[in-house]
mmCIF file of N, CA and C in Angstrom:
data_model
loop_
_atom_site.group_PDB
_atom_site.id
_atom_site.type_symbol
_atom_site.label_atom_id
_atom_site.label_comp_id
_atom_site.label_asym_id
_atom_site.label_seq_id
_atom_site.Cartn_x
_atom_site.Cartn_y
_atom_site.Cartn_z
ATOM 1 N N GLN A 19 13.194 22.565 -22.271
ATOM 2 C CA GLN A 19 12.495 21.627 -21.227
ATOM 3 C C GLN A 19 11.234 21.144 -21.164
ATOM 4 N N VAL A 20 12.023 19.521 -20.040
ATOM 5 C CA VAL A 20 10.906 18.885 -20.118
ATOM 6 C C VAL A 20 9.298 19.075 -18.822
ATOM 7 N N GLN A 21 8.440 19.015 -19.801
ATOM 8 C CA GLN A 21 7.443 18.094 -18.036
ATOM 9 C C GLN A 21 7.452 16.826 -17.662
ATOM 10 N N LEU A 22 7.847 16.015 -16.499
ATOM 11 C CA LEU A 22 7.317 15.499 -16.350
ATOM 12 C C LEU A 22 5.831 14.600 -14.983
ATOM 13 N N VAL A 23 4.820 14.604 -15.068
ATOM 14 C CA VAL A 23 4.010 13.735 -14.781
ATOM 15 C C VAL A 23 3.292 12.392 -14.591
ATOM 16 N N GLU A 24 3.751 12.324 -12.939
ATOM 17 C CA GLU A 24 3.657 10.989 -12.472
ATOM 18 C C GLU A 24 2.420 10.160 -12.453
ATOM 19 N N SER A 25 1.988 9.248 -11.702
ATOM 20 C CA SER A 25 0.721 8.816 -11.963
ATOM 21 C C SER A 25 1.138 7.249 -11.581
ATOM 22 N N GLY A 26 -0.096 6.286 -11.067
ATOM 23 C CA GLY A 26 -0.300 5.914 -11.056
ATOM 24 C C GLY A 26 0.231 5.064 -9.284
ATOM 25 N N GLY A 27 -0.046 6.235 -8.263
ATOM 26 C CA GLY A 27 -0.127 6.405 -6.647
ATOM 27 C C GLY A 27 -0.929 6.162 -5.866
ATOM 28 N N GLY A 28 -1.265 5.153 -4.766
ATOM 29 C CA GLY A 28 -2.498 4.688 -4.722
ATOM 30 C C GLY A 28 -2.716 3.924 -3.211
ATOM 31 N N LEU A 29 -3.246 3.075 -3.015
ATOM 32 C CA LEU A 29 -3.306 2.771 -0.827
ATOM 33 C C LEU A 29 -2.838 1.000 -2.272
ATOM 34 N N VAL A 30 -1.824 0.697 -1.674
ATOM 35 C CA VAL A 30 -2.684 -1.015 -1.423
ATOM 36 C C VAL A 30 -1.901 -1.544 -0.386
ATOM 37 N N GLN A 31 -2.547 -2.682 -0.281
ATOM 38 C CA GLN A 31 -1.629 -3.361 0.429
ATOM 39 C C GLN A 31 0.035 -4.286 1.346
ATOM 40 N N ALA A 32 0.545 -3.913 2.150
ATOM 41 C CA ALA A 32 1.551 -5.098 2.697
ATOM 42 C C ALA A 32 1.374 -5.791 1.635
ATOM 43 N N GLY A 33 3.286 -5.899 1.414
ATOM 44 C CA GLY A 33 2.727 -7.416 0.484
ATOM 45 C C GLY A 33 2.705 -7.589 -1.591
ATOM 46 N N GLY A 34 1.702 -5.943 -0.782
ATOM 47 C CA GLY A 34 1.191 -5.640 -2.980
ATOM 48 C C GLY A 34 1.986 -5.291 -3.951
ATOM 49 N N SER A 35 1.537 -5.287 -5.023
ATOM 50 C CA SER A 35 2.496 -3.953 -6.194
ATOM 51 C C SER A 35 1.777 -2.817 -6.808
ATOM 52 N N LEU A 36 2.565 -1.866 -7.460
ATOM 53 C CA LEU A 36 1.953 -1.133 -8.231
ATOM 54 C C LEU A 36 2.793 -0.637 -9.240
ATOM 55 N N ARG A 37 2.242 -0.275 -10.019
ATOM 56 C CA ARG A 37 3.842 0.199 -11.530
ATOM 57 C C ARG A 37 3.183 2.063 -11.362
ATOM 58 N N LEU A 38 4.656 2.591 -11.157
ATOM 59 C CA LEU A 38 4.303 4.776 -10.863
ATOM 60 C C LEU A 38 5.353 4.707 -12.977
ATOM 61 N N SER A 39 4.098 5.555 -12.962
ATOM 62 C CA SER A 39 4.282 6.612 -14.585
ATOM 63 C C SER A 39 4.973 7.951 -13.967
ATOM 64 N N CYS A 40 5.797 7.249 -15.343
ATOM 65 C CA CYS A 40 6.234 9.189 -15.326
ATOM 66 C C CYS A 40 6.186 9.360 -16.325
ATOM 67 N N ALA A 41 5.098 10.518 -17.179
ATOM 68 C CA ALA A 41 5.009 10.575 -18.526
ATOM 69 C C ALA A 41 6.280 11.708 -18.945
ATOM 70 N N ALA A 42 6.551 12.455 -19.425
ATOM 71 C CA ALA A 42 7.092 13.415 -20.317
ATOM 72 C C ALA A 42 6.593 14.185 -21.640
ATOM 73 N N SER A 43 6.388 15.493 -21.545
ATOM 74 C CA SER A 43 5.965 16.213 -23.008
ATOM 75 C C SER A 43 7.496 17.134 -22.582
ATOM 76 N N GLY A 44 7.103 17.929 -24.087
ATOM 77 C CA GLY A 44 8.397 18.820 -24.663
ATOM 78 C C GLY A 44 9.452 18.756 -24.700
ATOM 79 N N ARG A 45 9.744 17.216 -24.639
ATOM 80 C CA ARG A 45 11.390 16.979 -24.699
ATOM 81 C C ARG A 45 11.074 15.462 -24.978
ATOM 82 N N THR A 46 11.833 15.150 -25.804
ATOM 83 C CA THR A 46 12.467 13.800 -25.858
ATOM 84 C C THR A 46 12.667 13.402 -25.145
ATOM 85 N N LEU A 47 12.251 12.364 -24.553
ATOM 86 C CA LEU A 47 12.703 11.533 -23.308
ATOM 87 C C LEU A 47 13.793 11.136 -23.063
ATOM 88 N N SER A 48 14.897 10.045 -24.187
ATOM 89 C CA SER A 48 15.798 9.956 -24.802
ATOM 90 C C SER A 48 17.107 11.070 -24.424
ATOM 91 N N SER A 49 16.746 12.094 -24.705
ATOM 92 C CA SER A 49 17.741 12.758 -23.830
ATOM 93 C C SER A 49 18.202 12.822 -22.519
ATOM 94 N N TYR A 50 17.704 12.448 -21.662
ATOM 95 C CA TYR A 50 17.512 12.662 -19.817
ATOM 96 C C TYR A 50 18.259 11.542 -19.768
ATOM 97 N N ALA A 51 18.610 11.161 -18.637
ATOM 98 C CA ALA A 51 19.008 10.884 -17.330
ATOM 99 C C ALA A 51 17.921 10.363 -16.732
ATOM 100 N N MET A 52 16.920 9.357 -16.051
ATOM 101 C CA MET A 52 16.248 9.874 -14.944
ATOM 102 C C MET A 52 16.278 9.076 -13.849
ATOM 103 N N GLY A 53 15.525 9.530 -12.987
ATOM 104 C CA GLY A 53 15.930 8.934 -11.261
ATOM 105 C C GLY A 53 14.240 9.003 -10.900
ATOM 106 N N TRP A 54 13.936 8.066 -9.640
ATOM 107 C CA TRP A 54 13.497 8.400 -9.433
ATOM 108 C C TRP A 54 13.167 7.961 -7.682
ATOM 109 N N PHE A 55 13.041 9.255 -6.588
ATOM 110 C CA PHE A 55 12.941 9.077 -5.756
ATOM 111 C C PHE A 55 11.314 9.837 -4.200
ATOM 112 N N ARG A 56 11.510 9.118 -3.368
ATOM 113 C CA ARG A 56 10.749 9.227 -2.357
ATOM 114 C C ARG A 56 10.759 10.504 -1.391
ATOM 115 N N GLN A 57 9.451 10.934 -0.704
ATOM 116 C CA GLN A 57 9.722 11.561 0.330
ATOM 117 C C GLN A 57 8.466 10.956 1.518
ATOM 118 N N ALA A 58 8.975 10.760 2.892
ATOM 119 C CA ALA A 58 8.327 10.449 3.195
ATOM 120 C C ALA A 58 7.609 11.896 5.175
ATOM 121 N N PRO A 59 6.540 12.046 5.259
ATOM 122 C CA PRO A 59 6.350 13.044 6.166
ATOM 123 C C PRO A 59 7.441 13.517 6.607
ATOM 124 N N GLY A 60 8.268 14.055 7.546
ATOM 125 C CA GLY A 60 9.350 14.692 7.885
ATOM 126 C C GLY A 60 10.645 13.852 8.236
ATOM 127 N N LYS A 61 10.239 12.891 6.584
ATOM 128 C CA LYS A 61 12.161 12.649 6.485
ATOM 129 C C LYS A 61 12.429 13.180 5.087
ATOM 130 N N GLU A 62 13.814 13.319 5.186
ATOM 131 C CA GLU A 62 13.851 14.179 3.392
ATOM 132 C C GLU A 62 13.881 13.420 2.162
ATOM 133 N N ARG A 63 13.738 13.938 1.425
ATOM 134 C CA ARG A 63 14.195 12.728 -0.376
ATOM 135 C C ARG A 63 14.720 12.330 -0.671
ATOM 136 N N GLU A 64 14.712 11.350 -0.333
ATOM 137 C CA GLU A 64 15.629 10.551 -0.526
ATOM 138 C C GLU A 64 15.440 9.453 -1.897
ATOM 139 N N PHE A 65 16.034 8.487 -2.643
ATOM 140 C CA PHE A 65 17.031 8.524 -3.943
ATOM 141 C C PHE A 65 16.259 6.411 -4.150
ATOM 142 N N VAL A 66 15.484 6.932 -4.619
ATOM 143 C CA VAL A 66 14.840 5.302 -4.589
ATOM 144 C C VAL A 66 15.561 3.843 -6.413
ATOM 145 N N ALA A 67 15.314 4.526 -7.441
ATOM 146 C CA ALA A 67 16.294 4.329 -8.169
ATOM 147 C C ALA A 67 16.515 5.741 -9.428
ATOM 148 N N ALA A 68 17.494 5.242 -10.602
ATOM 149 C CA ALA A 68 17.823 5.372 -11.345
ATOM 150 C C ALA A 68 18.009 4.931 -13.321
ATOM 151 N N ILE A 69 17.755 5.228 -13.815
ATOM 152 C CA ILE A 69 18.205 4.645 -15.363
ATOM 153 C C ILE A 69 19.109 5.319 -16.172
ATOM 154 N N SER A 70 19.785 5.199 -17.138
ATOM 155 C CA SER A 70 20.067 5.388 -17.916
ATOM 156 C C SER A 70 19.329 5.755 -19.120
ATOM 157 N N ARG A 71 19.935 6.988 -19.715
ATOM 158 C CA ARG A 71 20.028 7.194 -21.115
ATOM 159 C C ARG A 71 18.644 6.503 -22.179
ATOM 160 N N ASN A 72 19.529 5.599 -22.019
ATOM 161 C CA ASN A 72 19.271 4.507 -23.367
ATOM 162 C C ASN A 72 18.669 3.184 -22.392
ATOM 163 N N GLY A 73 19.003 2.730 -21.291
ATOM 164 C CA GLY A 73 17.415 2.040 -20.660
ATOM 165 C C GLY A 73 18.496 0.871 -19.991
ATOM 166 N N TYR A 74 19.395 0.987 -20.401
ATOM 167 C CA TYR A 74 20.880 -0.976 -19.765
ATOM 168 C C TYR A 74 21.139 -0.426 -18.490
ATOM 169 N N ILE A 75 21.523 0.884 -18.603
ATOM 170 C CA ILE A 75 22.443 0.453 -16.702
ATOM 171 C C ILE A 75 21.039 1.315 -16.109
ATOM 172 N N THR A 76 21.050 0.446 -14.487
ATOM 173 C CA THR A 76 20.290 0.689 -13.973
ATOM 174 C C THR A 76 20.679 0.761 -12.069
ATOM 175 N N TYR A 77 20.395 1.559 -11.643
ATOM 176 C CA TYR A 77 20.874 1.200 -10.253
ATOM 177 C C TYR A 77 19.446 1.344 -8.671
ATOM 178 N N TYR A 78 20.016 1.279 -7.762
ATOM 179 C CA TYR A 78 19.032 1.590 -7.294
ATOM 180 C C TYR A 78 19.168 0.972 -5.633
ATOM 181 N N ALA A 79 18.192 2.045 -4.675
ATOM 182 C CA ALA A 79 18.536 2.413 -3.082
ATOM 183 C C ALA A 79 18.203 0.348 -2.829
ATOM 184 N N ASP A 80 19.117 0.562 -2.464
ATOM 185 C CA ASP A 80 19.783 -0.886 -1.334
ATOM 186 C C ASP A 80 17.984 -0.874 -0.463
ATOM 187 N N SER A 81 17.581 -0.257 -0.244
ATOM 188 C CA SER A 81 16.426 -0.939 0.833
ATOM 189 C C SER A 81 15.125 -1.361 0.008
ATOM 190 N N VAL A 82 14.993 -1.007 -1.978
ATOM 191 C CA VAL A 82 14.729 -1.533 -2.665
ATOM 192 C C VAL A 82 14.207 -2.519 -3.762
ATOM 193 N N LYS A 83 15.963 -2.812 -3.429
ATOM 194 C CA LYS A 83 16.429 -3.612 -5.020
ATOM 195 C C LYS A 83 16.482 -5.483 -4.371
ATOM 196 N N GLY A 84 16.015 -5.396 -5.491
ATOM 197 C CA GLY A 84 15.082 -6.813 -5.803
ATOM 198 C C GLY A 84 13.164 -6.225 -5.508
ATOM 199 N N ARG A 85 12.865 -5.515 -5.103
ATOM 200 C CA ARG A 85 11.408 -5.601 -5.396
ATOM 201 C C ARG A 85 10.938 -4.581 -6.031
ATOM 202 N N PHE A 86 12.065 -3.686 -6.490
ATOM 203 C CA PHE A 86 11.104 -2.348 -7.527
ATOM 204 C C PHE A 86 11.881 -2.156 -8.758
ATOM 205 N N ALA A 87 11.463 -2.068 -9.674
ATOM 206 C CA ALA A 87 12.307 -2.750 -11.159
ATOM 207 C C ALA A 87 11.885 -1.216 -12.152
ATOM 208 N N VAL A 88 12.366 0.110 -12.508
ATOM 209 C CA VAL A 88 12.772 1.275 -12.956
ATOM 210 C C VAL A 88 13.223 1.155 -14.405
ATOM 211 N N SER A 89 11.909 1.567 -15.537
ATOM 212 C CA SER A 89 12.053 0.782 -16.681
ATOM 213 C C SER A 89 11.367 1.830 -17.207
ATOM 214 N N ARG A 90 12.261 2.069 -18.286
ATOM 215 C CA ARG A 90 11.913 3.623 -19.828
ATOM 216 C C ARG A 90 11.576 2.541 -20.734
ATOM 217 N N ASP A 91 10.482 3.829 -21.544
ATOM 218 C CA ASP A 91 9.933 3.164 -22.995
ATOM 219 C C ASP A 91 10.695 4.701 -23.825
ATOM 220 N N ASN A 92 11.150 5.098 -24.295
ATOM 221 C CA ASN A 92 12.260 6.676 -24.994
ATOM 222 C C ASN A 92 10.537 6.727 -25.616
ATOM 223 N N ALA A 93 10.120 5.225 -26.651
ATOM 224 C CA ALA A 93 9.374 5.969 -27.789
ATOM 225 C C ALA A 93 7.842 6.256 -27.268
ATOM 226 N N LYS A 94 7.680 5.375 -25.661
ATOM 227 C CA LYS A 94 6.124 6.619 -25.129
ATOM 228 C C LYS A 94 6.668 7.617 -24.470
ATOM 229 N N ASN A 95 8.636 8.159 -24.468
ATOM 230 C CA ASN A 95 8.593 9.605 -23.454
ATOM 231 C C ASN A 95 7.323 8.675 -21.866
ATOM 232 N N THR A 96 7.906 8.058 -22.023
ATOM 233 C CA THR A 96 7.095 7.594 -20.434
ATOM 234 C C THR A 96 8.493 6.057 -19.460
ATOM 235 N N VAL A 97 9.195 6.598 -18.386
ATOM 236 C CA VAL A 97 9.253 5.647 -17.316
ATOM 237 C C VAL A 97 8.862 5.111 -16.836
ATOM 238 N N TYR A 98 9.198 4.205 -15.922
ATOM 239 C CA TYR A 98 8.002 3.312 -15.004
ATOM 240 C C TYR A 98 8.596 2.685 -13.911
ATOM 241 N N LEU A 99 8.129 2.835 -12.717
ATOM 242 C CA LEU A 99 8.208 2.030 -11.551
ATOM 243 C C LEU A 99 8.326 0.875 -10.852
ATOM 244 N N GLN A 100 7.991 0.036 -11.702
ATOM 245 C CA GLN A 100 7.649 -1.280 -10.521
ATOM 246 C C GLN A 100 7.708 -1.976 -9.654
ATOM 247 N N MET A 101 6.952 -1.928 -8.133
ATOM 248 C CA MET A 101 7.149 -1.943 -6.947
ATOM 249 C C MET A 101 6.403 -2.927 -6.876
ATOM 250 N N ASN A 102 6.923 -4.278 -6.213
ATOM 251 C CA ASN A 102 6.816 -5.266 -5.725
ATOM 252 C C ASN A 102 7.190 -5.119 -3.753
ATOM 253 N N SER A 103 5.657 -5.985 -3.253
ATOM 254 C CA SER A 103 6.812 -6.275 -2.033
ATOM 255 C C SER A 103 6.547 -5.143 -1.278
ATOM 256 N N LEU A 104 5.762 -4.576 -1.270
ATOM 257 C CA LEU A 104 5.435 -3.318 -1.197
ATOM 258 C C LEU A 104 4.974 -3.270 0.478
ATOM 259 N N LYS A 105 6.417 -2.776 1.313
ATOM 260 C CA LYS A 105 6.141 -2.255 3.055
ATOM 261 C C LYS A 105 5.350 -1.223 3.497
ATOM 262 N N PRO A 106 5.528 -1.521 4.661
ATOM 263 C CA PRO A 106 4.630 0.000 4.961
ATOM 264 C C PRO A 106 5.263 2.002 5.365
ATOM 265 N N GLU A 107 6.905 0.908 4.937
ATOM 266 C CA GLU A 107 8.207 1.647 5.189
ATOM 267 C C GLU A 107 8.727 2.438 3.899
ATOM 268 N N ASP A 108 7.582 1.313 2.848
ATOM 269 C CA ASP A 108 8.061 2.220 1.219
ATOM 270 C C ASP A 108 6.959 3.764 1.445
ATOM 271 N N ALA A 109 6.089 3.945 1.786
ATOM 272 C CA ALA A 109 5.057 4.997 1.296
ATOM 273 C C ALA A 109 5.781 5.857 1.683
ATOM 274 N N ALA A 110 5.698 7.199 0.745
ATOM 275 C CA ALA A 110 5.136 7.922 0.913
ATOM 276 C C ALA A 110 5.094 8.962 -1.229
ATOM 277 N N VAL A 111 5.889 10.536 -0.692
ATOM 278 C CA VAL A 111 5.488 10.992 -2.006
ATOM 279 C C VAL A 111 7.011 10.820 -3.610
ATOM 280 N N TYR A 112 6.125 9.680 -4.416
ATOM 281 C CA TYR A 112 6.983 10.043 -4.959
ATOM 282 C C TYR A 112 6.852 10.491 -6.172
ATOM 283 N N TYR A 113 8.552 10.815 -6.393
ATOM 284 C CA TYR A 113 9.506 11.825 -7.581
ATOM 285 C C TYR A 113 9.658 11.326 -8.461
ATOM 286 N N CYS A 114 9.990 11.641 -9.757
ATOM 287 C CA CYS A 114 10.411 11.420 -10.727
ATOM 288 C C CYS A 114 11.911 12.633 -11.565
ATOM 289 N N ALA A 115 12.499 12.018 -11.482
ATOM 290 C CA ALA A 115 12.522 13.411 -11.819
ATOM 291 C C ALA A 115 14.085 13.027 -13.463
ATOM 292 N N ALA A 116 13.821 14.127 -13.703
ATOM 293 C CA ALA A 116 15.423 14.001 -15.114
ATOM 294 C C ALA A 116 16.541 14.875 -15.274
ATOM 295 N N THR A 117 17.662 14.377 -15.629
ATOM 296 C CA THR A 117 18.515 15.850 -16.404
ATOM 297 C C THR A 117 19.260 15.092 -17.402
ATOM 298 N N ILE A 118 18.869 15.900 -18.712
ATOM 299 C CA ILE A 118 20.279 15.951 -19.510
ATOM 300 C C ILE A 118 21.674 15.263 -19.950
ATOM 301 N N THR A 119 21.874 15.321 -20.680
ATOM 302 C CA THR A 119 23.532 14.792 -20.505
ATOM 303 C C THR A 119 23.018 13.551 -21.236
ATOM 304 N N PRO A 120 24.592 14.104 -21.726
ATOM 305 C CA PRO A 120 25.634 13.575 -23.516
ATOM 306 C C PRO A 120 25.738 11.625 -23.365
ATOM 307 N N ALA A 121 26.213 12.237 -21.883
ATOM 308 C CA ALA A 121 26.405 9.968 -21.619
ATOM 309 C C ALA A 121 24.500 9.456 -21.629
ATOM 310 N N THR A 122 25.135 8.522 -22.283
ATOM 311 C CA THR A 122 24.107 7.650 -22.805
ATOM 312 C C THR A 122 23.916 6.354 -21.761
ATOM 313 N N THR A 123 24.832 5.954 -21.081
ATOM 314 C CA THR A 123 24.579 5.345 -20.053
ATOM 315 C C THR A 123 25.426 5.465 -18.858
ATOM 316 N N VAL A 124 24.808 6.551 -18.034
ATOM 317 C CA VAL A 124 25.218 7.176 -16.842
ATOM 318 C C VAL A 124 24.082 6.815 -15.949
ATOM 319 N N VAL A 125 24.527 6.642 -14.791
ATOM 320 C CA VAL A 125 23.594 6.747 -13.742
ATOM 321 C C VAL A 125 23.313 7.727 -13.087
ATOM 322 N N LEU A 126 22.313 8.534 -12.313
ATOM 323 C CA LEU A 126 22.227 9.575 -11.253
ATOM 324 C C LEU A 126 22.165 9.534 -9.978
ATOM 325 N N THR A 127 22.474 9.773 -8.327
ATOM 326 C CA THR A 127 22.100 8.671 -7.785
ATOM 327 C C THR A 127 21.029 11.018 -6.586
ATOM 328 N N HIS A 128 22.271 11.056 -7.200
ATOM 329 C CA HIS A 128 22.280 12.794 -6.030
ATOM 330 C C HIS A 128 20.509 13.671 -6.634
ATOM 331 N N LEU A 129 20.171 13.696 -5.313
ATOM 332 C CA LEU A 129 18.661 14.849 -5.797
ATOM 333 C C LEU A 129 19.337 15.990 -6.577
ATOM 334 N N GLU A 130 20.060 16.092 -6.474
ATOM 335 C CA GLU A 130 20.877 18.203 -6.401
ATOM 336 C C GLU A 130 21.384 17.851 -8.149
ATOM 337 N N ARG A 131 21.460 16.304 -8.531
ATOM 338 C CA ARG A 131 21.514 16.442 -10.622
ATOM 339 C C ARG A 131 20.816 16.163 -10.838
ATOM 340 N N TYR A 132 20.012 16.802 -10.490
ATOM 341 C CA TYR A 132 18.753 16.831 -11.408
ATOM 342 C C TYR A 132 17.734 18.331 -11.559
ATOM 343 N N ASP A 133 17.435 18.178 -12.801
ATOM 344 C CA ASP A 133 17.744 19.227 -12.966
ATOM 345 C C ASP A 133 15.157 19.734 -13.340
ATOM 346 N N TYR A 134 14.763 18.435 -13.167
ATOM 347 C CA TYR A 134 13.674 18.459 -13.467
ATOM 348 C C TYR A 134 12.634 17.417 -12.733
ATOM 349 N N TRP A 135 11.934 17.967 -12.141
ATOM 350 C CA TRP A 135 10.916 17.800 -10.856
ATOM 351 C C TRP A 135 9.478 17.629 -12.437
ATOM 352 N N GLY A 136 8.285 16.373 -11.471
ATOM 353 C CA GLY A 136 7.441 16.198 -11.497
ATOM 354 C C GLY A 136 6.080 16.789 -10.532
ATOM 355 N N GLN A 137 5.400 16.884 -10.272
ATOM 356 C CA GLN A 137 4.814 16.552 -8.853
ATOM 357 C C GLN A 137 4.528 15.863 -7.472
ATOM 358 N N GLY A 138 5.601 14.641 -8.244
ATOM 359 C CA GLY A 138 4.263 13.882 -7.457
ATOM 360 C C GLY A 138 3.005 13.017 -7.021
ATOM 361 N N THR A 139 3.043 11.319 -7.280
ATOM 362 C CA THR A 139 2.384 11.025 -6.738
ATOM 363 C C THR A 139 2.421 10.092 -5.509
ATOM 364 N N GLN A 140 1.161 9.923 -4.443
ATOM 365 C CA GLN A 140 1.308 9.279 -3.618
ATOM 366 C C GLN A 140 1.351 8.102 -3.248
ATOM 367 N N VAL A 141 1.206 7.699 -2.516
ATOM 368 C CA VAL A 141 1.789 5.535 -2.147
ATOM 369 C C VAL A 141 1.981 6.143 -0.813
ATOM 370 N N THR A 142 0.396 4.817 -0.777
ATOM 371 C CA THR A 142 -0.089 4.463 0.834
ATOM 372 C C THR A 142 -0.081 3.147 0.606
ATOM 373 N N VAL A 143 1.081 2.513 2.087
ATOM 374 C CA VAL A 143 0.633 0.872 1.998
ATOM 375 C C VAL A 143 0.172 0.331 3.287
ATOM 376 N N SER A 144 -0.829 -0.074 3.419
ATOM 377 C CA SER A 144 -1.683 -0.390 4.546
ATOM 378 C C SER A 144 -0.751 -1.839 5.342
ATOM 379 N N SER A 145 -0.552 -2.382 6.794
ATOM 380 C CA SER A 145 -0.213 -3.514 6.835
ATOM 381 C C SER A 145 -1.413 -4.019 8.012
#
């Protein structure tokens, strides 16, 4: 079983950048497809980005495409979400998620496909 801990959230002005990190412990992250989701107050948790086990395949929600970039460093057991050109509507609690899979190039966009979740990190964007 893997444990996930997100960090890097905070308050940023619109147009600014943040980099979120998701550190894993308990199991090697290279066995897991990873995803980032977010949840704003009063809204359902939504998909943001996903990355395959080998890091070669990534996928993004339309709302963040071109502004966010997901990456991973399996040697450090960490996944990142670089967020640029932030908008007030990006404000939310951001969660990383993991699911073990034998496929090295699969990306998963539905939250029910993920088995493990972090506790979340708050991102606030001021206008």
